[in-house]
Short mmCIF file of N, CA, C and O in Angstrom, two decimals:
data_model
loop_
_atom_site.label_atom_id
_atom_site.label_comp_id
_atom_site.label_asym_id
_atom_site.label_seq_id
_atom_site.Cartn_x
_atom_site.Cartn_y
_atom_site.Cartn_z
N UNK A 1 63.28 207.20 -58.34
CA UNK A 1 63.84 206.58 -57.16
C UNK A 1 65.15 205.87 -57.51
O UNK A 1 65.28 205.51 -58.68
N UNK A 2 66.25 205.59 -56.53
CA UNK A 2 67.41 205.25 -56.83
C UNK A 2 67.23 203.63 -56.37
O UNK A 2 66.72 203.26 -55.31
N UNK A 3 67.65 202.94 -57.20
CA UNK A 3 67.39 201.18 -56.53
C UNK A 3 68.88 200.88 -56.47
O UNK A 3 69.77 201.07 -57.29
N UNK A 4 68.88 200.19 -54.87
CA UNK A 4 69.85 199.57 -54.52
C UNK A 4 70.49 198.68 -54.72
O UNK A 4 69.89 197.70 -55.18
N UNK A 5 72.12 198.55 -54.47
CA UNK A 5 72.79 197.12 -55.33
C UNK A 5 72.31 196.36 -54.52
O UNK A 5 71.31 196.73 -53.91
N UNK A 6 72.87 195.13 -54.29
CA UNK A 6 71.85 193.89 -53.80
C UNK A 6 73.60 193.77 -53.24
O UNK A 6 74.70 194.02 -53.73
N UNK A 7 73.13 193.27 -52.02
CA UNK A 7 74.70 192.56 -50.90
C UNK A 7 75.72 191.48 -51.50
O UNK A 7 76.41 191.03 -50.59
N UNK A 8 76.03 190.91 -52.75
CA UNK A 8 76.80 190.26 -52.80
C UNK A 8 75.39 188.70 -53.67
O UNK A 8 74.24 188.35 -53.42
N UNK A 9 76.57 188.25 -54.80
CA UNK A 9 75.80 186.74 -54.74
C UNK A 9 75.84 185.89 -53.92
O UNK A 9 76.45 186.25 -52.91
N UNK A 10 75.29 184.46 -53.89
CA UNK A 10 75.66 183.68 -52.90
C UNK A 10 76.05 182.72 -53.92
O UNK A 10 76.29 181.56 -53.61
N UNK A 11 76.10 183.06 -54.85
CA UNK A 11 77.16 181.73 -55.99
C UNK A 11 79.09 182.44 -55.80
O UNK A 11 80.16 181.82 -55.82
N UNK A 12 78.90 183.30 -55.71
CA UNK A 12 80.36 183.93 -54.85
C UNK A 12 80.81 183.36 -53.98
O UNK A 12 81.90 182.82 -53.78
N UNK A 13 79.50 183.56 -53.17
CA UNK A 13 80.11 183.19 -51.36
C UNK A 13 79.89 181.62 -51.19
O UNK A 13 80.15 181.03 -50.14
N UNK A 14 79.39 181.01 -52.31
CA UNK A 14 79.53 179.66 -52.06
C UNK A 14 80.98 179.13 -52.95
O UNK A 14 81.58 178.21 -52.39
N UNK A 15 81.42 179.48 -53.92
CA UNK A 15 83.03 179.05 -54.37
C UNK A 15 83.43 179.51 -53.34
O UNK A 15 83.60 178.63 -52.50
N UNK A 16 83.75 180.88 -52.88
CA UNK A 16 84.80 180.94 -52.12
C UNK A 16 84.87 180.20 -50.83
O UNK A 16 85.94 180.21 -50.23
N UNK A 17 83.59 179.41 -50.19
CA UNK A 17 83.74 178.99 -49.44
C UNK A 17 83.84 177.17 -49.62
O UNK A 17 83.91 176.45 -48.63
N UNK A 18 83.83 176.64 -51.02
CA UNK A 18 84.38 175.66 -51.43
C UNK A 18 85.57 175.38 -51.55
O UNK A 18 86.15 174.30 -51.48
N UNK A 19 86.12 176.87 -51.82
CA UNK A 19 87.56 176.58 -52.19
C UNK A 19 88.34 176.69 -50.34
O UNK A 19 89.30 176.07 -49.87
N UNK A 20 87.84 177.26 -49.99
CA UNK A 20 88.16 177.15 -48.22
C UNK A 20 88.08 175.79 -47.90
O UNK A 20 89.00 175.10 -47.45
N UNK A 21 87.20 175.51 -48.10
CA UNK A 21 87.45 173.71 -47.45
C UNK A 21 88.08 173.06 -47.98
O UNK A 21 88.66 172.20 -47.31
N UNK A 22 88.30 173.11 -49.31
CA UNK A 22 89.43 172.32 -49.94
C UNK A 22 90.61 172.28 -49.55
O UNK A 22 91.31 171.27 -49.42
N UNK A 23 91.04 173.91 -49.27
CA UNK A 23 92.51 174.29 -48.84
C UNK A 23 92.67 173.02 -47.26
O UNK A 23 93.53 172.33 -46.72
N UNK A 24 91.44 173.31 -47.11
CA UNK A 24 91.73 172.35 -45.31
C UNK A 24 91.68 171.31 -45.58
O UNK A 24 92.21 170.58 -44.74
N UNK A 25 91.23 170.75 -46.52
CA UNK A 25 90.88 169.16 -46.99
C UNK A 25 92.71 169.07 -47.45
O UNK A 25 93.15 167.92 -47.49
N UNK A 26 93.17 169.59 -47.60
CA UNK A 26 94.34 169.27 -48.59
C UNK A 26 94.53 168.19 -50.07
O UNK A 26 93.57 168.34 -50.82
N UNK A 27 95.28 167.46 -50.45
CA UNK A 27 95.39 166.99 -51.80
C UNK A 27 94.44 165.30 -51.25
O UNK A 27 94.32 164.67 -50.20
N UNK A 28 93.96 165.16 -52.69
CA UNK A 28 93.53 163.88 -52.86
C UNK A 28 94.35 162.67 -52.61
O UNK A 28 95.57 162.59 -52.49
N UNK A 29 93.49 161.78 -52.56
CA UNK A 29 94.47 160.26 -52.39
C UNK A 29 94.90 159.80 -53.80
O UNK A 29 95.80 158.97 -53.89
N UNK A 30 94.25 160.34 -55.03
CA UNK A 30 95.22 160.03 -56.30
C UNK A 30 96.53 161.31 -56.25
O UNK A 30 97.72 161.10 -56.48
N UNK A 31 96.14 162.11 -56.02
CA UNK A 31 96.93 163.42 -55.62
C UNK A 31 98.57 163.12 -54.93
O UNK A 31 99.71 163.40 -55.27
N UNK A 32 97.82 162.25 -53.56
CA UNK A 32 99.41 162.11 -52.57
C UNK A 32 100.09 160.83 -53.66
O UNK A 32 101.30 160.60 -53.62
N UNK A 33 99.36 160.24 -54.38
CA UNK A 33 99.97 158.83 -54.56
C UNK A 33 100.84 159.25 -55.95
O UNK A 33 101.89 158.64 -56.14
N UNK A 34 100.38 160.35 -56.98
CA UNK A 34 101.47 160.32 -57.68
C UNK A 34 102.50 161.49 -57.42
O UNK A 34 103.47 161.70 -58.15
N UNK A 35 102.21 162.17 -56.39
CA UNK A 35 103.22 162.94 -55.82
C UNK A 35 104.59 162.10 -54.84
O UNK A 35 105.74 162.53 -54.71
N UNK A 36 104.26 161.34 -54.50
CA UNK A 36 104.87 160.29 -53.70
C UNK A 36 105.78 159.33 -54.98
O UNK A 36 106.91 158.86 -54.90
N UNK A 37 105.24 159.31 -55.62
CA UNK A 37 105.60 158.10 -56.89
C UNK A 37 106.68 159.21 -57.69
O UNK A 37 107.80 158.73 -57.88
N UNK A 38 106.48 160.60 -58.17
CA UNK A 38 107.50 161.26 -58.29
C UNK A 38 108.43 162.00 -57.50
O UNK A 38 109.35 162.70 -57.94
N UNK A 39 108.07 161.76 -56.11
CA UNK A 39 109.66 161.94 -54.78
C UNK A 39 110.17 161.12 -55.06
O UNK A 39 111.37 161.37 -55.09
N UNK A 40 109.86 159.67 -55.47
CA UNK A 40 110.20 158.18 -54.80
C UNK A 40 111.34 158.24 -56.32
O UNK A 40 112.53 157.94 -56.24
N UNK A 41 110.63 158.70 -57.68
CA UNK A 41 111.81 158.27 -58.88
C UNK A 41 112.78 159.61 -59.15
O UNK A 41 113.57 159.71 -60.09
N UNK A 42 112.44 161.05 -57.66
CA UNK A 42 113.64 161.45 -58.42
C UNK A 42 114.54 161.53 -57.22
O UNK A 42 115.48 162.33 -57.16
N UNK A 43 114.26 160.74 -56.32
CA UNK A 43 115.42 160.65 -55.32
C UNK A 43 116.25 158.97 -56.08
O UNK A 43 117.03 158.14 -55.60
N UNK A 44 115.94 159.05 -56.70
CA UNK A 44 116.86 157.35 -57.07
C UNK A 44 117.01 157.96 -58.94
O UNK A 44 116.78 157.24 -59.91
N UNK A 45 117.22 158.67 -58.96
CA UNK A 45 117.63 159.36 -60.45
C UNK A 45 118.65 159.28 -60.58
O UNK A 45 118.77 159.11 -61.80
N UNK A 46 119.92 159.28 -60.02
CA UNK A 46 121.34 158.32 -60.08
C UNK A 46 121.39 157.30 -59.03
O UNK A 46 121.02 157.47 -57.87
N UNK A 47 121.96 156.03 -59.64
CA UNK A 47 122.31 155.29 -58.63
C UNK A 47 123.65 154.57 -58.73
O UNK A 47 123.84 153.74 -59.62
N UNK A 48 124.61 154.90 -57.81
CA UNK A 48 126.62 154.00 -57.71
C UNK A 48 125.64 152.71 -58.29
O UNK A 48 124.51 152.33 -57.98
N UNK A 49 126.54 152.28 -59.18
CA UNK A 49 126.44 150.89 -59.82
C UNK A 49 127.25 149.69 -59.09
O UNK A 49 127.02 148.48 -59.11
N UNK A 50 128.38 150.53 -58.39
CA UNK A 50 128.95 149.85 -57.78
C UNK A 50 128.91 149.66 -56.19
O UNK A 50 129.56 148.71 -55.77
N UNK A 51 128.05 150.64 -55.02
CA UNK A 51 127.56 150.26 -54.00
C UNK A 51 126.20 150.64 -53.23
O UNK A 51 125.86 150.69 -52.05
N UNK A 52 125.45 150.97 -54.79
CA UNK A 52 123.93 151.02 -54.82
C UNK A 52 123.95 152.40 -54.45
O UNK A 52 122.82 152.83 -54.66
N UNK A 53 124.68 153.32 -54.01
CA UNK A 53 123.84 154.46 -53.21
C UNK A 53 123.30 155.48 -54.02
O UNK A 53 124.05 155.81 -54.95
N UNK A 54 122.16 156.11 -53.95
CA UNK A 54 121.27 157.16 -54.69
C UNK A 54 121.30 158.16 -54.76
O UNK A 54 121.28 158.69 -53.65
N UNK A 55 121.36 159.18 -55.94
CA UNK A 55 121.31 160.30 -55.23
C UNK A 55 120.43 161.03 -56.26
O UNK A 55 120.31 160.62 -57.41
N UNK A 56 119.56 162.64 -55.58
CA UNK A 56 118.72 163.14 -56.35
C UNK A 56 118.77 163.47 -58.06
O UNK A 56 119.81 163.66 -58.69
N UNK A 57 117.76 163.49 -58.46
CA UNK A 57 117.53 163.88 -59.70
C UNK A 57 118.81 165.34 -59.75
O UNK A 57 119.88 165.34 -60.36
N UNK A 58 118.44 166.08 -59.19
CA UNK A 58 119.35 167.73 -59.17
C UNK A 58 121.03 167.39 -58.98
O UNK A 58 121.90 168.22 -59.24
N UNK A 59 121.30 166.06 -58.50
CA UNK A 59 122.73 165.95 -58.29
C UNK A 59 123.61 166.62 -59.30
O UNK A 59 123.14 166.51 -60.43
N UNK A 60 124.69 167.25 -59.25
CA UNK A 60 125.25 167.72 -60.37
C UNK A 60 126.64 166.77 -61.04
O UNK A 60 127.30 166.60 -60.01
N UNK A 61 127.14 166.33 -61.77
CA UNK A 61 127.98 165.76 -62.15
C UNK A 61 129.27 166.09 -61.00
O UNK A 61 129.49 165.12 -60.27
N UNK A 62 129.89 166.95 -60.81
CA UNK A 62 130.65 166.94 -59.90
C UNK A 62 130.38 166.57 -58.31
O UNK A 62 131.23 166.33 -57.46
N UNK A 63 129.26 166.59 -58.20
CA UNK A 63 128.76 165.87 -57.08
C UNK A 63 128.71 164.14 -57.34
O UNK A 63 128.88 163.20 -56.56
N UNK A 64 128.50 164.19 -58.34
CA UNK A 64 128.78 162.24 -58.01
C UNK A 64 130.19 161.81 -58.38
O UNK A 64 130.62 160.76 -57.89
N UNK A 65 131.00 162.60 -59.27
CA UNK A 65 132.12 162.50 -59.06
C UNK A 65 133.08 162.12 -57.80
O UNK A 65 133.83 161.16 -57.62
N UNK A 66 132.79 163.11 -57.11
CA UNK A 66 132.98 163.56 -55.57
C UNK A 66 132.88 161.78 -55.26
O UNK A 66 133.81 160.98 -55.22
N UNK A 67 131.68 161.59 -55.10
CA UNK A 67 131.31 160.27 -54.85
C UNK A 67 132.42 159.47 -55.29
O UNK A 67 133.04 158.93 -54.37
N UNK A 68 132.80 159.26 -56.40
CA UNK A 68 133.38 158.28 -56.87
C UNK A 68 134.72 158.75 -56.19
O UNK A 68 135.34 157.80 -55.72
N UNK A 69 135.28 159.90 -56.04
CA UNK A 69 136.86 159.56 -55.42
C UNK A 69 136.68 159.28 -54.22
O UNK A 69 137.39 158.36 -53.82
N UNK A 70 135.58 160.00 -53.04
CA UNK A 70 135.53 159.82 -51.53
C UNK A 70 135.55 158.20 -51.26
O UNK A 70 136.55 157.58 -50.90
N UNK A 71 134.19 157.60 -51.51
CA UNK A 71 133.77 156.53 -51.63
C UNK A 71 134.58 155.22 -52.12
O UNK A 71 134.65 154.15 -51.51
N UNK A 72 135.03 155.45 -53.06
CA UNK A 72 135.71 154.02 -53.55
C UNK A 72 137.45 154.00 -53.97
O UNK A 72 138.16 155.00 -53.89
N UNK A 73 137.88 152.74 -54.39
CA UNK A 73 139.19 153.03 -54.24
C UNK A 73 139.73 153.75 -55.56
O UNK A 73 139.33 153.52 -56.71
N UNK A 74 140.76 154.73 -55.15
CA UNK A 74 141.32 155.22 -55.93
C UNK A 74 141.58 154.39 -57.64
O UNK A 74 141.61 153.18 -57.81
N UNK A 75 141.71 155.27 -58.56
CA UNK A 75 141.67 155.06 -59.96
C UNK A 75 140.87 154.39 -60.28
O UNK A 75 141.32 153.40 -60.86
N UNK A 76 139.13 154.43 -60.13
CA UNK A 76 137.87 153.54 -60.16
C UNK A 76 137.32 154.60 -61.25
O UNK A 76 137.33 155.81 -61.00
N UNK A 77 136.90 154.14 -62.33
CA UNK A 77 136.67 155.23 -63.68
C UNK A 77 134.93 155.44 -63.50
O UNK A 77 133.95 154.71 -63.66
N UNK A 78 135.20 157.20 -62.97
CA UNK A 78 133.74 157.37 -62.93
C UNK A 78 132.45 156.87 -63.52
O UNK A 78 131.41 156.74 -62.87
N UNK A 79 132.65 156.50 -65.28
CA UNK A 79 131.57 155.77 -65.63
C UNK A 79 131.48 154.48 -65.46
O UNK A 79 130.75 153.92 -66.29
N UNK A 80 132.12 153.61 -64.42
CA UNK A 80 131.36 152.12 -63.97
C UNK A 80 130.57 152.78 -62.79
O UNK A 80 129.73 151.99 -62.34
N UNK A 81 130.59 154.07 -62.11
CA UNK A 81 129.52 154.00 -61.10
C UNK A 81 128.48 154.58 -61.62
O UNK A 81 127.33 154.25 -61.32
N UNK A 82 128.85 155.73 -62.67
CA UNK A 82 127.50 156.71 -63.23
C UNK A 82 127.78 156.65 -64.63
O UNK A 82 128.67 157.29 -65.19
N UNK A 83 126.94 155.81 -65.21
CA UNK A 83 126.97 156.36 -66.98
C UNK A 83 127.25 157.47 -67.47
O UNK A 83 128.00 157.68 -68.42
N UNK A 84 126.36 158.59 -66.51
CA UNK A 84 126.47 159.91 -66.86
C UNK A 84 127.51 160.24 -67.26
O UNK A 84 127.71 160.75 -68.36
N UNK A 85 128.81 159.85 -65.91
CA UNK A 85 129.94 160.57 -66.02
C UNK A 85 130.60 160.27 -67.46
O UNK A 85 131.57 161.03 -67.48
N UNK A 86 130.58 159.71 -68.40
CA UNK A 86 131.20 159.63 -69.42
C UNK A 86 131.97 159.96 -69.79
O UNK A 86 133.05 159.36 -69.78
N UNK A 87 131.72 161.24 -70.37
CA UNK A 87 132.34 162.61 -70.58
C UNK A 87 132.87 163.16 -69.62
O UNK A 87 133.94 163.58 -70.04
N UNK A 88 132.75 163.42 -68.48
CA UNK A 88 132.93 164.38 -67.59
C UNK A 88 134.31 164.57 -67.30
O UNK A 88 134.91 163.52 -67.04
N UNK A 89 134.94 165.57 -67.27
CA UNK A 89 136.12 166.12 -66.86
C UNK A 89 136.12 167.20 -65.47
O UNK A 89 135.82 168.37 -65.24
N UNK A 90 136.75 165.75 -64.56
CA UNK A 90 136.97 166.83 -63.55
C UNK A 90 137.58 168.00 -63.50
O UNK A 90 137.38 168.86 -62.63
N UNK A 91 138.20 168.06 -64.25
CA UNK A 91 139.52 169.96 -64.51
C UNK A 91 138.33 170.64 -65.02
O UNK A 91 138.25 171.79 -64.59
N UNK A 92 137.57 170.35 -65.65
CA UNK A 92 136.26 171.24 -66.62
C UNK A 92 134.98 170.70 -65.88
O UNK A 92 134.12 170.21 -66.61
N UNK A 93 134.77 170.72 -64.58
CA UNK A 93 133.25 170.67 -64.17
C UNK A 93 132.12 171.15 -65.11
O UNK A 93 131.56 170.26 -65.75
N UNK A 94 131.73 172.27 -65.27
CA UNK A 94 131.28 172.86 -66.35
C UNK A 94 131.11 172.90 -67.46
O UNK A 94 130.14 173.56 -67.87
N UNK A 95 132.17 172.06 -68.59
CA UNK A 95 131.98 172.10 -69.42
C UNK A 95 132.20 173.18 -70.18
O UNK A 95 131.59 173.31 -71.24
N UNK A 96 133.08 174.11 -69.75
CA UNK A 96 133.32 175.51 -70.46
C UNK A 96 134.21 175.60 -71.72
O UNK A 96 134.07 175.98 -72.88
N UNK A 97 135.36 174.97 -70.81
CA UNK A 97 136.73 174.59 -71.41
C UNK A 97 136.42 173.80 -73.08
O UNK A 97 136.93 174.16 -74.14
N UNK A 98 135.32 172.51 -72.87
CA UNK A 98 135.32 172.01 -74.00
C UNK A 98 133.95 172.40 -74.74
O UNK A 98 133.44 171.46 -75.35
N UNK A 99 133.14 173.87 -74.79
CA UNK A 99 132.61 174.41 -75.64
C UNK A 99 133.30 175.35 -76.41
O UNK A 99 132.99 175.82 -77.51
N UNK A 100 134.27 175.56 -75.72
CA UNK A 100 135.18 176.46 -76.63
C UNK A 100 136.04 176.09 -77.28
O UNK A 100 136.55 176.70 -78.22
N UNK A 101 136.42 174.75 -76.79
CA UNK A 101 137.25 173.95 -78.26
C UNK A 101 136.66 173.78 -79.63
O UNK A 101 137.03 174.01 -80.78
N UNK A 102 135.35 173.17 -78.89
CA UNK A 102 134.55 172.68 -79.98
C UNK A 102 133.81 174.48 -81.01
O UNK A 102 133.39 174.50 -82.17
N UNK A 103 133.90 175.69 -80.06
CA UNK A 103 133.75 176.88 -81.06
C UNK A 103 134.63 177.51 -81.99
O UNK A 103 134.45 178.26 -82.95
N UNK A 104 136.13 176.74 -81.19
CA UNK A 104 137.53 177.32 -82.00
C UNK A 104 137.38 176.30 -83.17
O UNK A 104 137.61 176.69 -84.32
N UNK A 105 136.91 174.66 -82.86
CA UNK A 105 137.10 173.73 -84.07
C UNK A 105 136.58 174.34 -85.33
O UNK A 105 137.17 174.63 -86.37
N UNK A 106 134.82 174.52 -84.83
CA UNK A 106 134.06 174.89 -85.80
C UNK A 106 134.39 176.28 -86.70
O UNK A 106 134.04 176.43 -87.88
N UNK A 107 135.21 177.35 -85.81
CA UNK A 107 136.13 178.73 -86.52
C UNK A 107 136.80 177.76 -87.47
O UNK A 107 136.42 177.61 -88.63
N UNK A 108 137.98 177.00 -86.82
CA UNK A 108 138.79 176.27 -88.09
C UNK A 108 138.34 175.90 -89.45
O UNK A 108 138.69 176.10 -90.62
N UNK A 109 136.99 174.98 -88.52
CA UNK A 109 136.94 174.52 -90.56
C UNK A 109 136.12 175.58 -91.37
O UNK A 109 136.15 175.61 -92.60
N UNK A 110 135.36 176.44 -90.59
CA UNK A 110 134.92 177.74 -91.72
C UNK A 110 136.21 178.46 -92.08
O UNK A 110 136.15 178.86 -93.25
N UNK A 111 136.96 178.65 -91.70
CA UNK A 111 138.25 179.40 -92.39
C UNK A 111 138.86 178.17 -93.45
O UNK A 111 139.07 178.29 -94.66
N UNK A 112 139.06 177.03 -92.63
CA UNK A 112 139.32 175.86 -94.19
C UNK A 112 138.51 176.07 -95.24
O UNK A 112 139.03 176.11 -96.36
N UNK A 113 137.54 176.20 -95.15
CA UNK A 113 136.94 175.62 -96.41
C UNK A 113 136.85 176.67 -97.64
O UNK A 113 136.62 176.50 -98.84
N UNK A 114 137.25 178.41 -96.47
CA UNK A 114 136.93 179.36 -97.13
C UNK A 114 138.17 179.73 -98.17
O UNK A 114 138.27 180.51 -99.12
N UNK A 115 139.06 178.78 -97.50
CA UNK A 115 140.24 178.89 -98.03
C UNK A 115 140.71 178.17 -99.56
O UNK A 115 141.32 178.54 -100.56
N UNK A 116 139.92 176.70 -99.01
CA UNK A 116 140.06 175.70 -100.49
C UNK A 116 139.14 176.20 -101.13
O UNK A 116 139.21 176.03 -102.35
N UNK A 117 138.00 176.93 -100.64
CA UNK A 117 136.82 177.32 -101.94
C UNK A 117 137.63 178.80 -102.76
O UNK A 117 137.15 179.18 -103.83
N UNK A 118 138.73 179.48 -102.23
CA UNK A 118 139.53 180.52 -102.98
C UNK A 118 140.63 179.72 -103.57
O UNK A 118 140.95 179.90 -104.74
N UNK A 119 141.01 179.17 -103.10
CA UNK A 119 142.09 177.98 -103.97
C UNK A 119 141.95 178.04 -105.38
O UNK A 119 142.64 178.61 -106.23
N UNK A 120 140.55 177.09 -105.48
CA UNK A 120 139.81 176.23 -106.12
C UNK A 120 139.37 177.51 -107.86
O UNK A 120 139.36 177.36 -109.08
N UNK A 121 139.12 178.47 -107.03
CA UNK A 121 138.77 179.72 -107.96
C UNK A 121 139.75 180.01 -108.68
O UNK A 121 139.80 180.14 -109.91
N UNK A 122 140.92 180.16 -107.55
CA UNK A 122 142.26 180.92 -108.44
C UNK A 122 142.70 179.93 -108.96
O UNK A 122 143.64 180.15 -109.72
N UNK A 123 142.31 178.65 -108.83
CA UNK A 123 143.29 177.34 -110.12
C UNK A 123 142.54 177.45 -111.17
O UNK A 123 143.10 177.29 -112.25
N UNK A 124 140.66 177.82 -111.16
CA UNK A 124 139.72 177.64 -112.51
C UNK A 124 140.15 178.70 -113.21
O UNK A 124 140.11 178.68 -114.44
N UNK A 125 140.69 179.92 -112.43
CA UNK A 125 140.55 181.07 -113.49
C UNK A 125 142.03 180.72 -113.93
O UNK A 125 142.27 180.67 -115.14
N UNK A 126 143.06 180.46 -113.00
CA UNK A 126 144.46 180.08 -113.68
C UNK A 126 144.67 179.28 -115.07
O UNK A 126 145.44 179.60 -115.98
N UNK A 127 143.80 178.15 -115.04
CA UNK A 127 143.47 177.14 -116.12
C UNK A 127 142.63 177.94 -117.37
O UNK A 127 142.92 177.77 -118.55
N UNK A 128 141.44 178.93 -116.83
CA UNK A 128 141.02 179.26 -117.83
C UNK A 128 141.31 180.45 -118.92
O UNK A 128 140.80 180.86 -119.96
N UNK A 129 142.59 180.82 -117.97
CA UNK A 129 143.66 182.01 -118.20
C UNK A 129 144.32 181.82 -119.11
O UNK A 129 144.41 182.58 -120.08
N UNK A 130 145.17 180.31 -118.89
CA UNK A 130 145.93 179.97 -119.72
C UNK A 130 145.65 179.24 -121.18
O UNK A 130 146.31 179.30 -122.22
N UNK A 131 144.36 178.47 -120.85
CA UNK A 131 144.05 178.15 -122.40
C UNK A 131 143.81 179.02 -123.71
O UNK A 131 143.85 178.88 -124.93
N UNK A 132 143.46 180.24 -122.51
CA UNK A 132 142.87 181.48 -123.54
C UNK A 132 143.89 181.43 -124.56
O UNK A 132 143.90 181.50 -125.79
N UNK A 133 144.93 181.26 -123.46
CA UNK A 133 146.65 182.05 -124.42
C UNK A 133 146.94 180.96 -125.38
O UNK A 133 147.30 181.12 -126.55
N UNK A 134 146.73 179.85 -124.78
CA UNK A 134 147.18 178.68 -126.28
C UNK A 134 146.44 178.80 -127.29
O UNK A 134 146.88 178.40 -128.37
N UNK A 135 145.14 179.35 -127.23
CA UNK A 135 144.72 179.78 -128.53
C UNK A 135 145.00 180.39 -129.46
O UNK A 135 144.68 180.08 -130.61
N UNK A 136 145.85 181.64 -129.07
CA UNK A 136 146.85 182.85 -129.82
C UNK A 136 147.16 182.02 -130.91
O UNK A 136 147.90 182.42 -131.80
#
């Protein structure tokens, strides 16, 4: 005789119908409270030092820049409103301009050094060239 599968568990049909009510229940009250607590610190992730205003965690450096010429009076040096800005060069938003200085620097001194370390050779063998001969 052929024996039949059996209709389904009911340890199945009881997760899946746990996880259904949950979806409707939505998030916990520890849940909303540190979700709320990380909206709350990354909307105040920059803040003008000089007329409090906030702006998101994602702001990009040229965006608070922006800030600093719209907003306040002319020749006001971006880092008293944003630390960040430090560095920042408005002509180089990006930062392109001065990775490639800093890749041409680092070319330079490997060609320096490759240069004084051949120097350095052709003076030992020059020196050790010439003593040979004062020996004659």
């Amino acid at each position: 005789s052929i024996e039949r599968m059996g209709k389904g568990s009911n340890v199945q049909k009881a997760q899946a119908a746990r996880e259904r009510n949950q979806k409707k229940q939505g998030k916990s009250d520890e849940e909303r409270r540190a979700a709320s607590a990380k909206a709350k610190a990354d909307s105040t992730a920059f803040m003008c030092l000089l007329c409090r205003q906030t702006f998101m965690v994602n702001a990009k450096p040229p965006v608070l820049y922006l800030h600093v010429t719209s907003k306040h009076e002319p020749g006001t040096d971006p880092a008293t409103c944003f630390p960040a800005l430090k560095d920042f060069d408005p002509n180089d938003p990006k930062g392109e301009k001065k990775a490639e200085k800093a890749k041409a620097a680092e070319k330079a001194k490997k060609t320096k050094k490759k240069n004084d370390a051949g120097l350095d050779d052709l003076l030992n063998a020059g020196l050790a060239g010439s003593k040979k001969k004062k020996g004659k």
